Amino acid sequence: MKGSYRALTALDLPVLECLHHESFPEAPWSARSFGELLALPGTGGLLAHAGLEPLGFLLWHRVTDEAEVLALCVRPAARRRAFARTLLRRAMTAFPKTEIRRVFLEVAEDNAAARALYKGLGFREIGRRRGYYRRPEGTKTDALLLEITLTDE
Ligand SMILES: CC(C)(COP(=O)(O)OP(=O)(O)OC[C@H]1O[C@@H](n2cnc3c(N)ncnc32)[C@H](O)[C@@H]1OP(=O)(O)O)[C@@H](O)C(=O)NCCC(=O)NCCS
């Protein structure tokens, strides 16, 4: 499955809702929430797709010279084909040109797939929020705060 990449637009809101629901059924975000986020100055994103089929997306929010990753999801059927790595690499390659120098994000400590992805890209752990994520079964998981500093190279 070969992917293409393009900027997210307001026309993608229903697609974002579906993709997010597939990846986070316990806490899905609505199309309306995505619309409110995308309408904020500094919010942007990328969609990975194969023709008309959406595969995954990355959404970020910029404040001054920092960008926070708000959401990253790849459809279960399209995982382990480097779509998430490519979404992040494309964004991080473009960010220095817009003077974004630092990217940070939160990831659940028990999310081994995402942690391996971020580690492979060079993110480092800078903090922890204890019991931040509540699981449907009632347990809690820490959130790890990760960051990477970008250069022009
Ligand atoms: C995390 C997620 C975005 C990864 O998407 P993906 O497109 O499958 O990831 P990639 O194929 O780009 O993987 C890049 C690297 O990440 C690591 N990785 C990805 N999935 C992994 C898994 N299930 N187990 C271990 N390592 C994994 C590997 O190092 C992989 O490199 P490799 O395939 O060459 O070994 C995807 O699993 C997902 O959408 N999960 C649900 C939503 C989520 O957790 N989002 C992140 C919230 S912080």
Tab-separated table of C-alpha atoms and ligand atoms in Angstrom:
chain	number	residue	atom	x	y	z
A	1	MET	CA	0.000	0.000	0.000
A	2	LYS	CA	1.678	3.190	-1.186
A	3	GLY	CA	0.733	6.373	0.619
A	4	SER	CA	0.383	9.967	-0.432
A	5	TYR	CA	0.362	12.932	1.949
A	6	ARG	CA	-1.469	16.236	1.947
A	7	ALA	CA	-2.499	19.014	4.321
A	8	LEU	CA	-5.708	18.498	6.326
A	9	THR	CA	-8.654	20.730	5.490
A	10	ALA	CA	-12.100	21.316	6.979
A	11	LEU	CA	-13.461	18.837	4.404
A	12	ASP	CA	-11.613	16.057	6.243
A	13	LEU	CA	-13.501	16.436	9.551
A	14	PRO	CA	-15.729	13.322	9.153
A	15	VAL	CA	-12.677	11.303	8.120
A	16	LEU	CA	-10.742	12.471	11.181
A	17	GLU	CA	-13.643	11.446	13.407
A	18	CYS	CA	-13.709	7.937	11.863
A	19	LEU	CA	-9.952	7.434	12.030
A	20	HIS	CA	-9.772	8.673	15.612
A	21	HIS	CA	-12.673	6.462	16.656
A	22	GLU	CA	-10.963	3.407	15.149
A	23	SER	CA	-7.782	4.115	17.114
A	24	PHE	CA	-9.305	5.433	20.353
A	25	PRO	CA	-12.757	3.797	20.712
A	26	GLU	CA	-12.722	4.509	24.457
A	27	ALA	CA	-12.322	8.279	23.974
A	28	PRO	CA	-13.161	9.283	20.401
A	29	TRP	CA	-13.065	12.927	19.298
A	30	SER	CA	-15.985	14.264	17.263
A	31	ALA	CA	-15.840	15.966	13.862
A	32	ARG	CA	-16.985	19.090	15.653
A	33	SER	CA	-14.024	18.956	18.066
A	34	PHE	CA	-11.636	18.529	15.144
A	35	GLY	CA	-13.306	21.459	13.418
A	36	GLU	CA	-12.802	23.665	16.467
A	37	LEU	CA	-9.160	22.627	16.711
A	38	LEU	CA	-8.448	23.144	13.009
A	39	ALA	CA	-10.031	26.592	13.154
A	40	LEU	CA	-7.514	27.734	15.780
A	41	PRO	CA	-4.594	29.788	14.504
A	42	GLY	CA	-1.476	27.614	14.636
A	43	THR	CA	-3.242	24.280	14.154
A	44	GLY	CA	-2.301	22.181	11.140
A	45	GLY	CA	-2.139	18.610	10.034
A	46	LEU	CA	-1.330	16.029	7.428
A	47	LEU	CA	-3.408	13.192	6.017
A	48	ALA	CA	-1.893	9.959	4.719
A	49	HIS	CA	-4.045	8.354	2.029
A	50	ALA	CA	-3.994	5.800	-0.769
A	51	GLY	CA	-6.100	7.332	-3.499
A	52	LEU	CA	-9.446	8.097	-1.885
A	53	GLU	CA	-8.795	5.829	1.087
A	54	PRO	CA	-7.652	7.676	4.226
A	55	LEU	CA	-4.937	5.814	6.141
A	56	GLY	CA	-3.999	8.053	9.020
A	57	PHE	CA	-3.362	11.599	10.128
A	58	LEU	CA	-1.209	13.862	12.252
A	59	LEU	CA	-2.572	16.992	13.919
A	60	TRP	CA	-0.442	19.614	15.683
A	61	HIS	CA	-0.784	22.990	17.296
A	62	ARG	CA	1.888	25.643	17.158
A	63	VAL	CA	2.625	28.205	19.864
A	64	THR	CA	5.609	30.508	19.174
A	65	ASP	CA	8.527	28.225	18.217
A	66	GLU	CA	7.006	25.045	19.629
A	67	ALA	CA	4.561	22.535	18.174
A	68	GLU	CA	2.525	20.069	20.202
A	69	VAL	CA	1.310	16.869	18.571
A	70	LEU	CA	-2.415	16.772	19.349
A	71	ALA	CA	-3.273	13.515	17.603
A	72	LEU	CA	-1.663	10.798	15.516
A	73	CYS	CA	-3.549	7.743	14.282
A	74	VAL	CA	-3.098	5.136	11.593
A	75	ARG	CA	-5.894	2.727	10.670
A	76	PRO	CA	-5.281	-0.726	12.140
A	77	ALA	CA	-5.198	-2.292	8.642
A	78	ALA	CA	-2.461	0.117	7.527
A	79	ARG	CA	-0.135	-0.145	10.535
A	80	ARG	CA	3.566	-1.109	10.420
A	81	ARG	CA	3.944	0.332	6.930
A	82	ALA	CA	5.762	3.473	8.095
A	83	PHE	CA	2.801	5.839	7.644
A	84	ALA	CA	3.100	7.322	11.151
A	85	ARG	CA	6.874	7.684	10.857
A	86	THR	CA	6.474	9.397	7.482
A	87	LEU	CA	3.751	11.748	8.768
A	88	LEU	CA	6.001	12.829	11.633
A	89	ARG	CA	9.141	13.054	9.506
A	90	ARG	CA	7.393	15.177	6.885
A	91	ALA	CA	6.082	17.565	9.505
A	92	MET	CA	9.392	17.756	11.357
A	93	THR	CA	11.312	18.400	8.144
A	94	ALA	CA	9.004	21.307	7.301
A	95	PHE	CA	8.807	22.813	10.808
A	96	PRO	CA	12.249	24.525	10.935
A	97	LYS	CA	11.330	26.488	7.794
A	98	THR	CA	8.424	27.947	9.791
A	99	GLU	CA	10.703	28.550	12.802
A	100	ILE	CA	9.247	25.720	14.873
A	101	ARG	CA	12.260	24.435	16.813
A	102	ARG	CA	10.777	22.051	19.350
A	103	VAL	CA	8.061	19.420	19.153
A	104	PHE	CA	6.507	17.848	22.197
A	105	LEU	CA	3.743	15.357	22.855
A	106	GLU	CA	2.180	13.120	25.465
A	107	VAL	CA	2.043	9.357	25.210
A	108	ALA	CA	0.581	6.751	27.555
A	109	GLU	CA	3.283	4.763	29.292
A	110	ASP	CA	1.618	1.499	28.219
A	111	ASN	CA	1.453	2.497	24.514
A	112	ALA	CA	4.440	0.429	23.390
A	113	ALA	CA	3.868	0.993	19.655
A	114	ALA	CA	3.795	4.783	19.918
A	115	ARG	CA	6.710	4.895	22.358
A	116	ALA	CA	8.845	2.811	19.983
A	117	LEU	CA	7.880	5.094	17.103
A	118	TYR	CA	8.832	8.272	18.981
A	119	LYS	CA	12.041	6.789	20.364
A	120	GLY	CA	13.104	5.781	16.861
A	121	LEU	CA	12.599	9.351	15.692
A	122	GLY	CA	14.732	10.760	18.509
A	123	PHE	CA	12.138	12.028	20.993
A	124	ARG	CA	13.322	12.040	24.609
A	125	GLU	CA	11.379	11.839	27.838
A	126	ILE	CA	11.218	15.097	29.794
A	127	GLY	CA	8.366	14.540	32.200
A	128	ARG	CA	5.608	12.337	33.564
A	129	ARG	CA	2.017	12.973	34.619
A	130	ARG	CA	1.028	10.315	37.086
A	131	GLY	CA	-2.311	8.559	36.497
A	132	TYR	CA	-3.159	10.926	33.649
A	133	TYR	CA	-5.010	8.432	31.428
A	134	ARG	CA	-8.037	6.609	32.831
A	135	ARG	CA	-8.786	3.252	31.214
A	136	PRO	CA	-12.395	2.024	30.743
A	137	GLU	CA	-11.750	-0.796	33.212
A	138	GLY	CA	-10.954	1.786	35.879
A	139	THR	CA	-7.159	1.610	35.916
A	140	LYS	CA	-4.911	4.630	35.410
A	141	THR	CA	-1.764	4.991	33.329
A	142	ASP	CA	0.930	7.637	33.464
A	143	ALA	CA	1.430	10.073	30.586
A	144	LEU	CA	5.019	10.577	29.461
A	145	LEU	CA	5.940	13.992	28.091
A	146	LEU	CA	8.377	13.674	25.168
A	147	GLU	CA	10.225	16.309	23.164
A	148	ILE	CA	12.559	16.677	20.227
A	149	THR	CA	14.585	19.717	19.207
A	150	LEU	CA	14.734	20.415	15.485
A	151	THR	CA	17.507	21.863	13.384
A	152	ASP	CA	17.702	23.124	9.794
A	153	GLU	CA	19.861	20.178	8.685
B	1	LIG	C1	1.240	4.347	17.121
B	1	LIG	C2	0.788	4.321	15.656
B	1	LIG	C3	0.418	5.743	15.241
B	1	LIG	C4	1.965	3.815	14.791
B	1	LIG	O1	1.549	3.887	13.432
B	1	LIG	P1	2.245	3.005	12.282
B	1	LIG	O2	1.971	3.648	10.973
B	1	LIG	O3	1.871	1.580	12.455
B	1	LIG	O4	3.804	3.162	12.658
B	1	LIG	P2	5.030	2.959	11.655
B	1	LIG	O5	4.730	1.849	10.710
B	1	LIG	O6	5.395	4.277	11.082
B	1	LIG	O7	6.149	2.469	12.669
B	1	LIG	C5	7.380	3.153	12.839
B	1	LIG	C6	8.143	2.457	13.959
B	1	LIG	O8	7.427	2.559	15.197
B	1	LIG	C7	7.595	1.346	15.956
B	1	LIG	N1	6.317	0.635	16.039
B	1	LIG	C8	5.161	0.937	15.409
B	1	LIG	N2	4.202	0.070	15.778
B	1	LIG	C9	4.763	-0.777	16.652
B	1	LIG	C10	4.276	-1.898	17.383
B	1	LIG	N3	2.997	-2.319	17.279
B	1	LIG	N4	5.124	-2.544	18.209
B	1	LIG	C11	6.404	-2.149	18.338
B	1	LIG	N5	6.939	-1.106	17.652
B	1	LIG	C12	6.115	-0.428	16.833
B	1	LIG	C13	8.581	0.509	15.180
B	1	LIG	O9	9.887	0.881	15.615
B	1	LIG	C14	8.326	0.979	13.749
B	1	LIG	O10	9.420	0.762	12.913
B	1	LIG	P3	9.557	-0.649	12.108
B	1	LIG	O11	8.195	-0.987	11.555
B	1	LIG	O12	10.568	-0.332	11.057
B	1	LIG	O13	10.005	-1.632	13.136
B	1	LIG	C15	-0.421	3.358	15.446
B	1	LIG	O14	-0.105	2.125	16.061
B	1	LIG	C16	-1.724	3.886	16.001
B	1	LIG	O15	-2.455	4.606	15.310
B	1	LIG	N6	-2.027	3.531	17.271
B	1	LIG	C17	-3.266	3.989	17.904
B	1	LIG	C18	-3.244	5.475	18.142
B	1	LIG	C19	-2.039	5.902	18.947
B	1	LIG	O16	-1.604	5.240	19.893
B	1	LIG	N7	-1.508	7.099	18.593
B	1	LIG	C20	-0.373	7.687	19.283
B	1	LIG	C21	-0.832	8.373	20.503
B	1	LIG	S1	0.508	9.204	21.343
